Structure formats: structure tokens, C-alpha cells
Amino acid sequence: MHFKALNPKIDAKRFNIHVVQHLTPFPTRKNNNGKQEPVAIGINSFGMGGNNAHAIVEEYHPSERTNLTKDSSA
């Protein structure tokens, strides 16, 4: 909310760091077969009182379902 500029000592390009300050479309990525792969992003929150949080969010693809079957030989 109060972000003005990234610390110049942080090499943001090297680590692909982006400080998002406005709505941004979720990026897409395709593998070598042209199939869209899920994209994961990290979200950080650093509180003034010392509370820190980090969440990893991955894009959901409902068409990619795994059928789990019970092994009858067990």
C-alpha cells in the first residue's frame, strides 16, 4: 500500500521479483507440447508488528483430474 521504490541493492530481475500495485492478469505458460501448465506465484506479507506470512498459490485446472483407485491386491 505504501510502496514507493524497490531497494536498489535487490536484484529484482535476477530473481524475477515483481511488486504488483494494480490488477494484473494471471500469466500463462505452455510446455513443449503446447499444453498449458499451471502457474504458481508466491505472495508475501510483512507486518509492522513482526508478523510475516508467505503463501504459494497455483492456478487450478479442472480438466486435469487424477482418478484414485483402491489397490485390491493390498
PDB file of C-alpha atoms in Angstrom:
ATOM      1  CA  MET A   1       0.000   0.000   0.000  1.00  0.00           C
ATOM      2  CA  HIS A   2       2.813   2.428   0.848  1.00  0.00           C
ATOM      3  CA  PHE A   3       5.421   1.003  -1.536  1.00  0.00           C
ATOM      4  CA  LYS A   4       7.341   3.678  -3.426  1.00  0.00           C
ATOM      5  CA  ALA A   5      10.509   2.048  -4.797  1.00  0.00           C
ATOM      6  CA  LEU A   6      12.413  -1.225  -4.568  1.00  0.00           C
ATOM      7  CA  ASN A   7      15.705  -1.201  -2.679  1.00  0.00           C
ATOM      8  CA  PRO A   8      18.400  -0.724  -5.363  1.00  0.00           C
ATOM      9  CA  LYS A   9      20.522  -3.421  -3.652  1.00  0.00           C
ATOM     10  CA  ILE A  10      17.887  -6.065  -4.542  1.00  0.00           C
ATOM     11  CA  ASP A  11      18.473  -7.608  -7.969  1.00  0.00           C
ATOM     12  CA  ALA A  12      14.778  -7.990  -8.857  1.00  0.00           C
ATOM     13  CA  LYS A  13      15.429  -9.012 -12.473  1.00  0.00           C
ATOM     14  CA  ARG A  14      17.723 -11.850 -11.406  1.00  0.00           C
ATOM     15  CA  PHE A  15      15.092 -13.362  -9.096  1.00  0.00           C
ATOM     16  CA  ASN A  16      12.057 -12.378 -11.235  1.00  0.00           C
ATOM     17  CA  ILE A  17      10.598 -10.303  -8.381  1.00  0.00           C
ATOM     18  CA  HIS A  18       7.594  -8.094  -9.131  1.00  0.00           C
ATOM     19  CA  VAL A  19       5.849  -5.738  -6.732  1.00  0.00           C
ATOM     20  CA  VAL A  20       2.273  -5.690  -8.012  1.00  0.00           C
ATOM     21  CA  GLN A  21       0.412  -2.471  -7.233  1.00  0.00           C
ATOM     22  CA  HIS A  22      -2.549  -2.861  -9.589  1.00  0.00           C
ATOM     23  CA  LEU A  23      -4.707  -5.627 -11.067  1.00  0.00           C
ATOM     24  CA  THR A  24      -2.609  -7.885 -13.253  1.00  0.00           C
ATOM     25  CA  PRO A  25      -3.784 -10.822 -15.398  1.00  0.00           C
ATOM     26  CA  PHE A  26      -2.522 -14.192 -14.200  1.00  0.00           C
ATOM     27  CA  PRO A  27       0.342 -15.242 -16.518  1.00  0.00           C
ATOM     28  CA  THR A  28       0.040 -18.289 -18.777  1.00  0.00           C
ATOM     29  CA  ARG A  29       2.723 -20.806 -19.620  1.00  0.00           C
ATOM     30  CA  LYS A  30       2.791 -23.629 -22.158  1.00  0.00           C
ATOM     31  CA  ASN A  31       5.076 -26.656 -22.197  1.00  0.00           C
ATOM     32  CA  ASN A  32       6.894 -28.045 -25.252  1.00  0.00           C
ATOM     33  CA  ASN A  33       3.728 -29.911 -26.362  1.00  0.00           C
ATOM     34  CA  GLY A  34       1.691 -26.695 -26.392  1.00  0.00           C
ATOM     35  CA  LYS A  35      -0.312 -27.775 -23.328  1.00  0.00           C
ATOM     36  CA  GLN A  36      -0.974 -25.067 -20.763  1.00  0.00           C
ATOM     37  CA  GLU A  37       0.836 -25.714 -17.486  1.00  0.00           C
ATOM     38  CA  PRO A  38      -0.331 -24.457 -14.113  1.00  0.00           C
ATOM     39  CA  VAL A  39       1.449 -21.330 -12.946  1.00  0.00           C
ATOM     40  CA  ALA A  40       2.418 -20.822  -9.295  1.00  0.00           C
ATOM     41  CA  ILE A  41       3.033 -17.487  -7.588  1.00  0.00           C
ATOM     42  CA  GLY A  42       4.326 -16.524  -4.150  1.00  0.00           C
ATOM     43  CA  ILE A  43       2.617 -13.886  -2.035  1.00  0.00           C
ATOM     44  CA  ASN A  44       4.416 -12.271   0.906  1.00  0.00           C
ATOM     45  CA  SER A  45       3.130 -10.100   3.706  1.00  0.00           C
ATOM     46  CA  PHE A  46       5.403  -8.417   6.225  1.00  0.00           C
ATOM     47  CA  GLY A  47       3.543  -6.842   9.139  1.00  0.00           C
ATOM     48  CA  MET A  48       4.668  -3.837  11.139  1.00  0.00           C
ATOM     49  CA  GLY A  49       4.472  -5.808  14.396  1.00  0.00           C
ATOM     50  CA  GLY A  50       6.807  -8.531  13.131  1.00  0.00           C
ATOM     51  CA  ASN A  51       4.181 -10.908  11.735  1.00  0.00           C
ATOM     52  CA  ASN A  52       5.227 -12.447   8.432  1.00  0.00           C
ATOM     53  CA  ALA A  53       3.282 -14.678   6.059  1.00  0.00           C
ATOM     54  CA  HIS A  54       4.023 -16.405   2.768  1.00  0.00           C
ATOM     55  CA  ALA A  55       1.551 -18.254   0.540  1.00  0.00           C
ATOM     56  CA  ILE A  56       2.114 -20.168  -2.675  1.00  0.00           C
ATOM     57  CA  VAL A  57      -0.899 -20.106  -4.994  1.00  0.00           C
ATOM     58  CA  GLU A  58      -1.152 -22.360  -8.045  1.00  0.00           C
ATOM     59  CA  GLU A  59      -3.589 -21.978 -10.900  1.00  0.00           C
ATOM     60  CA  TYR A  60      -6.407 -24.555 -10.867  1.00  0.00           C
ATOM     61  CA  HIS A  61      -7.149 -26.646 -13.976  1.00  0.00           C
ATOM     62  CA  PRO A  62     -10.413 -28.590 -13.518  1.00  0.00           C
ATOM     63  CA  SER A  63      -9.816 -30.740 -16.624  1.00  0.00           C
ATOM     64  CA  GLU A  64      -6.685 -32.278 -15.097  1.00  0.00           C
ATOM     65  CA  ARG A  65      -8.168 -34.749 -12.639  1.00  0.00           C
ATOM     66  CA  THR A  66      -6.478 -37.768 -11.203  1.00  0.00           C
ATOM     67  CA  ASN A  67      -8.618 -40.844 -10.565  1.00  0.00           C
ATOM     68  CA  LEU A  68      -7.538 -42.595  -7.405  1.00  0.00           C
ATOM     69  CA  THR A  69      -8.432 -46.274  -7.212  1.00  0.00           C
ATOM     70  CA  LYS A  70      -8.122 -48.589  -4.265  1.00  0.00           C
ATOM     71  CA  ASP A  71      -5.479 -51.247  -4.781  1.00  0.00           C
ATOM     72  CA  SER A  72      -7.284 -54.609  -4.490  1.00  0.00           C
ATOM     73  CA  SER A  73      -4.021 -56.532  -4.037  1.00  0.00           C
ATOM     74  CA  ALA A  74      -3.263 -54.957  -0.643  1.00  0.00           C
TER      75      ALA A  74
END
